[in-house]
mmCIF file of C-alpha atoms in Angstrom:
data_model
loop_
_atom_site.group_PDB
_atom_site.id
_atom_site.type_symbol
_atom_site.label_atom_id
_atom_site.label_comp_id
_atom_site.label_asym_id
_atom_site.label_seq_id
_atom_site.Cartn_x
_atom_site.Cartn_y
_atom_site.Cartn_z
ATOM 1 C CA UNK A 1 -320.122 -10.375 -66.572
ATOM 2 C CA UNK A 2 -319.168 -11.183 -62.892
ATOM 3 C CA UNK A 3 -315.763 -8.874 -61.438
ATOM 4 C CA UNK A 4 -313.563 -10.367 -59.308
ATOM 5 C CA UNK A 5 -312.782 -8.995 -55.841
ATOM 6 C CA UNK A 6 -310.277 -6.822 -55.194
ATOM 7 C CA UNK A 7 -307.628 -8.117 -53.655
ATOM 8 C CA UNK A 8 -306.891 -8.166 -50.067
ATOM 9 C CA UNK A 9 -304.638 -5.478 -48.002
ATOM 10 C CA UNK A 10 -301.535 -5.773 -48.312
ATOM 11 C CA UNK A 11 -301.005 -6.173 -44.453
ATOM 12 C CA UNK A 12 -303.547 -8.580 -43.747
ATOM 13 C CA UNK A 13 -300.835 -11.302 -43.509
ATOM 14 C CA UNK A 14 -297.338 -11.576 -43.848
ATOM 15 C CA UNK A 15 -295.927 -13.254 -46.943
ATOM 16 C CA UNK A 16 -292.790 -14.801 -45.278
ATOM 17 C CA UNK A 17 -291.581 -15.286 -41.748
ATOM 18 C CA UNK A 18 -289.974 -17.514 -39.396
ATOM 19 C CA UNK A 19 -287.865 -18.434 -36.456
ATOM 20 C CA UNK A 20 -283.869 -17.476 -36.192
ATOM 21 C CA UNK A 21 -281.445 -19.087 -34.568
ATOM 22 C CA UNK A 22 -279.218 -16.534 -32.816
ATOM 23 C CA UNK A 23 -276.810 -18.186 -30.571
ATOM 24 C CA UNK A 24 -277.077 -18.447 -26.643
ATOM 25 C CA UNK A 25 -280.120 -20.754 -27.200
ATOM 26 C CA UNK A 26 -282.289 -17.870 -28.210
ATOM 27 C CA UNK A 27 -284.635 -18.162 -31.709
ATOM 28 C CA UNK A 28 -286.283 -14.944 -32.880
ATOM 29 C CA UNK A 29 -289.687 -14.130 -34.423
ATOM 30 C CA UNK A 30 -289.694 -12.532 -37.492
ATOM 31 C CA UNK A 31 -292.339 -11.777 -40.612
ATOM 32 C CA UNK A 32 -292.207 -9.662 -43.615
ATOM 33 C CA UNK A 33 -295.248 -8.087 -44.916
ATOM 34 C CA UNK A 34 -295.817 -5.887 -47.839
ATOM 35 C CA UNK A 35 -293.852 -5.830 -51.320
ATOM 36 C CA UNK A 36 -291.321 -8.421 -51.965
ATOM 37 C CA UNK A 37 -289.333 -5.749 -54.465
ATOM 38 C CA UNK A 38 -290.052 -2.811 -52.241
ATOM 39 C CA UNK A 39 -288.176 -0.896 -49.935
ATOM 40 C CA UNK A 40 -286.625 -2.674 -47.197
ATOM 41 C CA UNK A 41 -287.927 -1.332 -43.316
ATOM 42 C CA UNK A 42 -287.719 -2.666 -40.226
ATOM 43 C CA UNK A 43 -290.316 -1.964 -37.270
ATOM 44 C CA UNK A 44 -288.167 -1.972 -33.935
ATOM 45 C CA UNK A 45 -290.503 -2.289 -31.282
ATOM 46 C CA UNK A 46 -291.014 -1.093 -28.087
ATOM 47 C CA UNK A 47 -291.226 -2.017 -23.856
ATOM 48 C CA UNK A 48 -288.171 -3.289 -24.095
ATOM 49 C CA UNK A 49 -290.185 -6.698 -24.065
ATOM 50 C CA UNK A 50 -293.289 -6.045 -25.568
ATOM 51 C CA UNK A 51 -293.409 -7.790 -29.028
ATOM 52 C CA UNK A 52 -294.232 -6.723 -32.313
ATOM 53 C CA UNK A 53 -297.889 -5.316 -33.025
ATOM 54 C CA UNK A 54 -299.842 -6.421 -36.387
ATOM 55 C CA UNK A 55 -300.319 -2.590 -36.079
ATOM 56 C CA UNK A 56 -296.908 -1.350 -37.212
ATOM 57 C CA UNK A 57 -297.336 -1.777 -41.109
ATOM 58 C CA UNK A 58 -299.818 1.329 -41.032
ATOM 59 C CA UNK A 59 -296.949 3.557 -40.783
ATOM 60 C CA UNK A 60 -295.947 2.262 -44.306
ATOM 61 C CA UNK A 61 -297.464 2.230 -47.765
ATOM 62 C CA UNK A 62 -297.013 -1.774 -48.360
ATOM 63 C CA UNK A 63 -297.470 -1.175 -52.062
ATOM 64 C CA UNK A 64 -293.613 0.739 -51.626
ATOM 65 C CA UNK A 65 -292.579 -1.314 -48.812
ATOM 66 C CA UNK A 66 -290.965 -4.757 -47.660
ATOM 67 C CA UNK A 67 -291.757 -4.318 -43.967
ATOM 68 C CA UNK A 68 -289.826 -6.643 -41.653
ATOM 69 C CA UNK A 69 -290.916 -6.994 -37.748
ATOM 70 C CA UNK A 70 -289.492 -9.201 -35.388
ATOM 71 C CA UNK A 71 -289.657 -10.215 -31.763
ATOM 72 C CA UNK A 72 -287.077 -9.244 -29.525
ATOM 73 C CA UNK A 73 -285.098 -11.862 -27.330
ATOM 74 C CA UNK A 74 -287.665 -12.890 -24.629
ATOM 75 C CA UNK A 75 -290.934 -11.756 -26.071
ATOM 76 C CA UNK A 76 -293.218 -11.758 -28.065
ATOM 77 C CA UNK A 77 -293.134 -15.147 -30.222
ATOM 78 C CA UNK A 78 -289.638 -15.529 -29.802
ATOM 79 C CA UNK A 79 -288.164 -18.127 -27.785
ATOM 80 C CA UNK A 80 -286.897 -19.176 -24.688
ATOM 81 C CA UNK A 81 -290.107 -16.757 -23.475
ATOM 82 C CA UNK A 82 -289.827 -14.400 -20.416
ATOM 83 C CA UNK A 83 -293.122 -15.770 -18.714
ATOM 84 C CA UNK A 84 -291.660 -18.720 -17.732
ATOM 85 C CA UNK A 85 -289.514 -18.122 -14.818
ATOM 86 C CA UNK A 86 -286.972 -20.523 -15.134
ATOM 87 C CA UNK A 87 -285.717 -18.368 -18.312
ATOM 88 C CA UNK A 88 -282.733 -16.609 -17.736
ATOM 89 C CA UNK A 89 -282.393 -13.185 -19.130
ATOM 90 C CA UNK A 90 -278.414 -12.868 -18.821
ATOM 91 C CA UNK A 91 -278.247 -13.335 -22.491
ATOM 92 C CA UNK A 92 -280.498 -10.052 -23.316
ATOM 93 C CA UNK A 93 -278.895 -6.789 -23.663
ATOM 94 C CA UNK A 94 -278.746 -4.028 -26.012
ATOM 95 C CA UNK A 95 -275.577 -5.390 -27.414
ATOM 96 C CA UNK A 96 -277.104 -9.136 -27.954
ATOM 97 C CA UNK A 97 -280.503 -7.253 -29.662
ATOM 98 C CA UNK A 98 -277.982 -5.251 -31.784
ATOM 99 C CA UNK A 99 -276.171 -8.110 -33.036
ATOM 100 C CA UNK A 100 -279.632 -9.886 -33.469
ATOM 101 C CA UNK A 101 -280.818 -7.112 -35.953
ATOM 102 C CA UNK A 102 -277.860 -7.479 -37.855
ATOM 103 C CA UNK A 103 -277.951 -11.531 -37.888
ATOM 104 C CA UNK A 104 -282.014 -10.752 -39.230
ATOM 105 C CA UNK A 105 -280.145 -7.939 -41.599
ATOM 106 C CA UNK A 106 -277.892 -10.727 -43.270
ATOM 107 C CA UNK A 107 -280.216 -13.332 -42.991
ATOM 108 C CA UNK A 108 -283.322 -11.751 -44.833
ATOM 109 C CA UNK A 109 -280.490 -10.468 -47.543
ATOM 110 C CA UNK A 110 -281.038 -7.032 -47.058
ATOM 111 C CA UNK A 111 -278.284 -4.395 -47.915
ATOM 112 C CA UNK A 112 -279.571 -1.173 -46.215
ATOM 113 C CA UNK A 113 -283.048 -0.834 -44.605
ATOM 114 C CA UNK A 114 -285.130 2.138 -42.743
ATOM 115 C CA UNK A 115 -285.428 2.148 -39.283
ATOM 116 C CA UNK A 116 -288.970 2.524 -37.416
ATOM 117 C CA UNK A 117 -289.715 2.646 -33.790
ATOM 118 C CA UNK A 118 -290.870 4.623 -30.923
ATOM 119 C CA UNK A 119 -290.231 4.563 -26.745
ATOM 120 C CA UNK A 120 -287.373 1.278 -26.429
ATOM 121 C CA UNK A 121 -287.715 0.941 -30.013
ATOM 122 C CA UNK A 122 -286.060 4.624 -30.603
ATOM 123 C CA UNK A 123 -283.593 3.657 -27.970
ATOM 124 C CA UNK A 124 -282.412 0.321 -29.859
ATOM 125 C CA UNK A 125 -282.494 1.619 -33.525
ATOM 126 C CA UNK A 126 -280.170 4.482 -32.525
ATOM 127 C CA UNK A 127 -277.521 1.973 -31.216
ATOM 128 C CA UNK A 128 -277.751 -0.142 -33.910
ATOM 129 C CA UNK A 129 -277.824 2.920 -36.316
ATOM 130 C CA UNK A 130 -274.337 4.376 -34.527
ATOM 131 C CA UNK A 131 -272.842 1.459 -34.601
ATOM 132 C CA UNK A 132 -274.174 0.438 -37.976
ATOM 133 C CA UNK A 133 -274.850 3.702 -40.169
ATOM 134 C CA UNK A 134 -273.581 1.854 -43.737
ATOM 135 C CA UNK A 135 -276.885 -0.551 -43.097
ATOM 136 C CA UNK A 136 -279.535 2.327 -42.603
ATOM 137 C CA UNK A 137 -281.242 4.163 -45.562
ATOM 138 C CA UNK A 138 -283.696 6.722 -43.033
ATOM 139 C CA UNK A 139 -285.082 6.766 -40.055
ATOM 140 C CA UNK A 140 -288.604 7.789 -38.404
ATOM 141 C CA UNK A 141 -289.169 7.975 -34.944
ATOM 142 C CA UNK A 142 -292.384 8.529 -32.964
ATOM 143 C CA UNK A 143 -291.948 9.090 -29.231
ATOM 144 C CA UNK A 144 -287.962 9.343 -28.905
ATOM 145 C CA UNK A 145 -286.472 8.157 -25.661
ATOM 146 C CA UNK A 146 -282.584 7.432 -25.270
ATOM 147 C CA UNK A 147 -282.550 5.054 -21.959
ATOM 148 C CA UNK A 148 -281.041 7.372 -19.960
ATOM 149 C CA UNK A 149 -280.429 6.776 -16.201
ATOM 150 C CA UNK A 150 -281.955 9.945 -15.569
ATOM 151 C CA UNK A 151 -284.810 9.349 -17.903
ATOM 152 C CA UNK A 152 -285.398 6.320 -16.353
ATOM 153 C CA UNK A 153 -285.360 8.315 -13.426
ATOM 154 C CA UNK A 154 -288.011 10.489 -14.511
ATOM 155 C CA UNK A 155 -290.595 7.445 -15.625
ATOM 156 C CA UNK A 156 -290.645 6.095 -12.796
ATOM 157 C CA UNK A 157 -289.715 8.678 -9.935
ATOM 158 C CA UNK A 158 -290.178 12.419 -11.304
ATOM 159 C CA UNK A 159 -293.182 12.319 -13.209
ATOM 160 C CA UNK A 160 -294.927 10.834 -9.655
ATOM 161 C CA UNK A 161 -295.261 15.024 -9.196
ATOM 162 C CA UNK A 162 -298.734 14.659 -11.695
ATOM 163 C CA UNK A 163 -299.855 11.343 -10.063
ATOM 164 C CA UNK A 164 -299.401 11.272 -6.688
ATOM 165 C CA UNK A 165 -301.835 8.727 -6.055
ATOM 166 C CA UNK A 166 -300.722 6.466 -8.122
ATOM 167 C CA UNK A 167 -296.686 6.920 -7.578
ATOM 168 C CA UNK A 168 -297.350 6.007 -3.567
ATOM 169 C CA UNK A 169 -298.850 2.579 -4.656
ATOM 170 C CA UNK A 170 -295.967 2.194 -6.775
ATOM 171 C CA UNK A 171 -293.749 3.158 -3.991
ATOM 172 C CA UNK A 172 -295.750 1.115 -2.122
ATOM 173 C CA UNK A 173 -295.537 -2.163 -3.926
ATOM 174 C CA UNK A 174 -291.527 -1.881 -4.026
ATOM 175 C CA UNK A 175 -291.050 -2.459 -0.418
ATOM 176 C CA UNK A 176 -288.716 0.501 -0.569
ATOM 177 C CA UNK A 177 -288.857 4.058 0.027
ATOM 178 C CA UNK A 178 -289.813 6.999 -2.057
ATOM 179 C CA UNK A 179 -285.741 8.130 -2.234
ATOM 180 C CA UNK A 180 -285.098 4.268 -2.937
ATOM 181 C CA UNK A 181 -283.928 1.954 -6.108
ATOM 182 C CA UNK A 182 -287.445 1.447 -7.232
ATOM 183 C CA UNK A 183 -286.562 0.051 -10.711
ATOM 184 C CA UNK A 184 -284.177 -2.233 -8.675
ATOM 185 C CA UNK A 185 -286.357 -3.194 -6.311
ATOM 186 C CA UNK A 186 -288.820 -4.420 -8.749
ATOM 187 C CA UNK A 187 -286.540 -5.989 -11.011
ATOM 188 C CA UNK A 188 -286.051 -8.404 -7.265
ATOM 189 C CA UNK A 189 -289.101 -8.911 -6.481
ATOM 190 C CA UNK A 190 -290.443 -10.077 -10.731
ATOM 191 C CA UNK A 191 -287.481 -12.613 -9.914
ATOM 192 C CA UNK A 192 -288.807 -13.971 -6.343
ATOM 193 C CA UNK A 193 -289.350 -17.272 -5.683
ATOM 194 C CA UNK A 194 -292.609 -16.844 -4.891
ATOM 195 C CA UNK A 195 -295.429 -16.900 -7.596
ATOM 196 C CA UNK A 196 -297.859 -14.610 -6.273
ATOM 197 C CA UNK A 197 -294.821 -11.791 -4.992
ATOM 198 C CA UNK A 198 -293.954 -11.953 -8.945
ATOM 199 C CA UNK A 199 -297.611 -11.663 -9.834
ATOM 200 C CA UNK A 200 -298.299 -8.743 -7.385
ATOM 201 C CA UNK A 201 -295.244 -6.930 -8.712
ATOM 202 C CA UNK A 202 -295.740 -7.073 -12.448
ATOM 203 C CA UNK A 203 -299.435 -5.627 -11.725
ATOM 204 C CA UNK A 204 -298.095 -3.190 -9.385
ATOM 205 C CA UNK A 205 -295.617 -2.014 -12.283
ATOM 206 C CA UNK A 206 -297.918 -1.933 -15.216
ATOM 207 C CA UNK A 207 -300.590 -0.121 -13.277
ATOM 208 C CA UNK A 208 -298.005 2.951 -12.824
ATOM 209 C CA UNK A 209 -297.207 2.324 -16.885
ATOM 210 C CA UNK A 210 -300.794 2.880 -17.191
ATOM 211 C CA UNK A 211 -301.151 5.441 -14.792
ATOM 212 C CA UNK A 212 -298.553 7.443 -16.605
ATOM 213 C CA UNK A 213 -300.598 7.610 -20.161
ATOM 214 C CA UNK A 214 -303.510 7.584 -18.424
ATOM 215 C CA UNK A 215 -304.344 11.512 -19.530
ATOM 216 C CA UNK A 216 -303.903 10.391 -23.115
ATOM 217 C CA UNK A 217 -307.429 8.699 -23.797
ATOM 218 C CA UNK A 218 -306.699 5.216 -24.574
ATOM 219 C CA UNK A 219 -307.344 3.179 -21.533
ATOM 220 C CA UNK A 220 -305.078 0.627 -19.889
ATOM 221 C CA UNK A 221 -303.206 -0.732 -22.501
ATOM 222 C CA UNK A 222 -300.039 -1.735 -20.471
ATOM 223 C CA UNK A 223 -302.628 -4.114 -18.230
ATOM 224 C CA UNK A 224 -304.385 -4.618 -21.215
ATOM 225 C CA UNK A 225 -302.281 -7.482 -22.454
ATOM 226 C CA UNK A 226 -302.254 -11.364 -21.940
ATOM 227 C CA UNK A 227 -301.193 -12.028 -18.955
ATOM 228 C CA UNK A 228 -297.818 -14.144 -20.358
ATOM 229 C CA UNK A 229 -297.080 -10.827 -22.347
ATOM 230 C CA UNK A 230 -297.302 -9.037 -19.501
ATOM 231 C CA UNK A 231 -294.422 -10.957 -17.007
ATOM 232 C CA UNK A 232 -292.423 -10.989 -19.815
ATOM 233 C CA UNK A 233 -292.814 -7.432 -20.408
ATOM 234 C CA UNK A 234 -292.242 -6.446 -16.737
ATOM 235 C CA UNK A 235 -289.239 -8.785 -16.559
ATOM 236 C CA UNK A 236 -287.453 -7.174 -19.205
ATOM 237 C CA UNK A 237 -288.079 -3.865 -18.396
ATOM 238 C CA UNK A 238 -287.211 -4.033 -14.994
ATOM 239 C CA UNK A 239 -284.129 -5.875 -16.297
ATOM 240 C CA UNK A 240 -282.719 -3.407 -19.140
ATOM 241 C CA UNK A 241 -284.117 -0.397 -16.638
ATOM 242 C CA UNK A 242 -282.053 -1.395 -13.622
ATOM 243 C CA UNK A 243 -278.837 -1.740 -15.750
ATOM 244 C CA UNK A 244 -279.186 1.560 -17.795
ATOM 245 C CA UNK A 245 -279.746 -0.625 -20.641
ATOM 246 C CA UNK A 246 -275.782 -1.369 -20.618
ATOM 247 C CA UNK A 247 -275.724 2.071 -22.926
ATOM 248 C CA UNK A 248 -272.753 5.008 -21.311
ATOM 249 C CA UNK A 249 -274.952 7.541 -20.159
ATOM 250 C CA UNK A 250 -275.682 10.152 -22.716
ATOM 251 C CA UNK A 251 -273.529 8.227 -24.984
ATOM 252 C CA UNK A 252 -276.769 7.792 -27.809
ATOM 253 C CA UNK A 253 -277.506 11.597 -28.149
ATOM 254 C CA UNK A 254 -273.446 12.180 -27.528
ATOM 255 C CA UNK A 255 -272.503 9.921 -30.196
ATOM 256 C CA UNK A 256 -275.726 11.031 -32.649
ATOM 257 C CA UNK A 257 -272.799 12.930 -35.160
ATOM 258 C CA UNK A 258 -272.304 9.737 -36.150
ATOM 259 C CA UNK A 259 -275.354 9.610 -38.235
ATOM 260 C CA UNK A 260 -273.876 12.752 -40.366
ATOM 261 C CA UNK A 261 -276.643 13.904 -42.733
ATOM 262 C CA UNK A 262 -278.593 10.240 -42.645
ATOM 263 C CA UNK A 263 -282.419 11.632 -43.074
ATOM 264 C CA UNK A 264 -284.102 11.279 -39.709
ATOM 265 C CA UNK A 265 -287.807 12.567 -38.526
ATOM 266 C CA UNK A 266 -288.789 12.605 -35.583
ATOM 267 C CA UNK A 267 -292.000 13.018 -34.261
ATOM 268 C CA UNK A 268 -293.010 13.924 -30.402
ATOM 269 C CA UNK A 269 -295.677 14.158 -28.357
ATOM 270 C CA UNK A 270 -295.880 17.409 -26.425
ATOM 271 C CA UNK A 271 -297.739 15.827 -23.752
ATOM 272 C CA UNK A 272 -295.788 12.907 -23.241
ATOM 273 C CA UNK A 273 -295.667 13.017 -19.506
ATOM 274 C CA UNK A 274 -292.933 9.879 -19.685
ATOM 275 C CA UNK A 275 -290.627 10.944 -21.762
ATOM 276 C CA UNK A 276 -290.656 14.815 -22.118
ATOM 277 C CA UNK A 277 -289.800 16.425 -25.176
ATOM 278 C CA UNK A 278 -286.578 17.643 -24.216
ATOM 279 C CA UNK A 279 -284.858 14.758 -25.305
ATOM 280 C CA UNK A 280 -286.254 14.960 -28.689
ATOM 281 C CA UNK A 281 -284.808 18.496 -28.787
ATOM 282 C CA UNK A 282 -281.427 17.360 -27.802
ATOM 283 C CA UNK A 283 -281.620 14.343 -29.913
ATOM 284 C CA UNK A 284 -282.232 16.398 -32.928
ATOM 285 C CA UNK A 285 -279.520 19.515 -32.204
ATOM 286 C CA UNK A 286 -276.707 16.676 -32.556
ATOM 287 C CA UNK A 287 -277.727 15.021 -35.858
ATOM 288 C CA UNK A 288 -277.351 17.046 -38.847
ATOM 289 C CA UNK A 289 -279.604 14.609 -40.887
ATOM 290 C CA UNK A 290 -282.741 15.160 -37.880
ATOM 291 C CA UNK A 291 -285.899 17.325 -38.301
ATOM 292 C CA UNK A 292 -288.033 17.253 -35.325
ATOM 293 C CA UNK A 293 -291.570 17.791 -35.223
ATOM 294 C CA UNK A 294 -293.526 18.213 -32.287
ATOM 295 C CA UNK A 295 -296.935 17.230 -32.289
ATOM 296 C CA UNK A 296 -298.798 20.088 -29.306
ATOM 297 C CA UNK A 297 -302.092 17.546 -28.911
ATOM 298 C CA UNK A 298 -300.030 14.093 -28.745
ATOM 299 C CA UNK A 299 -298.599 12.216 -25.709
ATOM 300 C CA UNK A 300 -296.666 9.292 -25.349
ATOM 301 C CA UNK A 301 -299.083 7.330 -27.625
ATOM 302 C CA UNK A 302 -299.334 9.148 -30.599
ATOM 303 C CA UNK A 303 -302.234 9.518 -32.210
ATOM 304 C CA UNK A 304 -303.510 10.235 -35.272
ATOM 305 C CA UNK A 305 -301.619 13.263 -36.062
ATOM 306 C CA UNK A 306 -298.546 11.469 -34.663
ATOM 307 C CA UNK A 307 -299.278 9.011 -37.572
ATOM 308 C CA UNK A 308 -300.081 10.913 -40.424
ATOM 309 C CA UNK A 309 -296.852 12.456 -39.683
ATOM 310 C CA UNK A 310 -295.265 9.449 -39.885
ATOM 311 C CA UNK A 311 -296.845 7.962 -42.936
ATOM 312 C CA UNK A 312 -295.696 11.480 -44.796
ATOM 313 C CA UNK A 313 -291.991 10.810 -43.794
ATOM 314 C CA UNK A 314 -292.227 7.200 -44.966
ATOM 315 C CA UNK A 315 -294.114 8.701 -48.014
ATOM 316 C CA UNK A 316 -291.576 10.346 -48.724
ATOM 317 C CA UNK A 317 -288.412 8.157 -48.082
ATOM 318 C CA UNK A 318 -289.826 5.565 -50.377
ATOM 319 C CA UNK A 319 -289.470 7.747 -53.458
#
């Protein structure tokens, strides 16, 4: 008697997606994947500008779960695209992506969903969750940052201290001095007029991204990426970066009461170089609902210890 296969994984394609119309001439990327009856998540992902990864759905069992991604404004498969430098980013700030997630919220006729994302991805969910806490069931965080001025200060001036080499070509390719606006001067020079100046500069930026993680084992995966993913990314970045991300400084961890005893985990790397623990720590001390673990071998990566983490929180949410 023959048997018939077993069936596929769950995450080897997405049962539903498409493209959503959010105003200001922007259409977003999204896809569900997983159980059509199961728990509602979203994946917020991270850069800002770097798209949703295929990966994402391993920090969920898809048997529990009705994973949503989606592609932030910009990126990704969502459209007008970054790349092309004709597209204007004036219409992409936190408060536009916020709005977006709740437009995908209503849309995809979900009532209250978990929230998933590490890096930019922390730093959007928390807005969204403080602004939106009735919508959010949990949250899980790998890699927590907050945007901070002075974090931003630390990506891409402080932690230079451990790469020396590598900050002064960074330095180098701003056209600016070491006590200069380097995220400024970058965000001016992606924006030039000149094709190879914008070329030079996003290569220049994602070659100190790289250099940054570069003690974690996993390559170059910032220079990695197709090239169009790339100017996009560096675009955005250098666009949210040199505004603060429009967020009041301190106002994310300040305002983190808000979430009251709304389950939270986070998970950090104690070897994240780029965005040190400390934040983490503060995050956690002002929400009640927080437990923080800190992972001593992980850095701004993860790993596998970083996931398995993860996949016991959202474990244990789905019950």
């Amino acid at each position: 008697m023959s048997v018939s296969p077993p069936p596929p994984p769950a995450e080897a394609e997405p049962y539903d997606s498409g493209m959503l119309d959010v105003g200001d001439g922007q259409r977003i990327y999204w896809e569900v994947r997983g159980n059509p009856r199961g728990k509602p998540a979203v994946v917020v992902h991270g850069g800002p500008g770097s798209g949703c990864s295929p990966r994402a759905p391993r920090a969920f069992d898809l048997d529990r779960y009705r994973v949503v991604l989606f592609d932030q404004r910009n990126c990704g498969r969502s459209t007008p695209h970054a790349a092309d430098p004709s597209v204007s980013l004036l219409h992409n700030t936190t408060d536009h992506l916020v709005a977006d997630m709740e437009r995908l919220r209503h849309h995809l006729g979900i009532g209250r969903w978990l929230l998933h994302g590490g890096s930019w991805g922390s730093t959007l969910l928390l807005a969204y969750a403080e602004r939106h806490p009735e919508r959010v069931s949990e949250i899980v965080v790998p890699s927590v940052t907050t945007t901070r001025r002075s974090e931003i200060d630390w990506l891409y001036r402080g932690v230079g201290r451990f790469f020396p080499e590598a900050w002064d070509r960074f330095v180098t390719g701003s056209g600016t001095g070491p006590d200069g606006d380097l995220v400024g001067a970058y965000a001016r020079l992606v924006e030039d007029a000149d094709p190879a100046v914008r070329a030079r500069a996003v290569a220049d930026w994602l070659a100190w991204e790289d250099a940054v993680v570069s003690a974690e084992g996993m390559g170059a995966p910032y220079a990695a990426r197709p090239s169009a993913g790339q100017t996009a990314m560096v675009r955005i970045c250098t666009w949210y970066f040199s505004h603060g991300a429009w967020l009041e400084e301190g106002a994310l961890i300040r305002d983190a009461h808000r979430l009251g005893s709304l389950p939270g985990e986070l998970v950090h790397g104690r070897l994240d170089l780029g965005g040190p623990v400390h934040t983490a720590w503060e995050l956690a001390r002002n929400w009640p609902g927080a437990r923080l673990s800190v992972v001593e071998s992980a850095g701004h990566l993860g790993g596998a210890e970083t996931l398995r983490l993860v996949r016991a929180a959202t474990d244990r949410f789905a019950a």
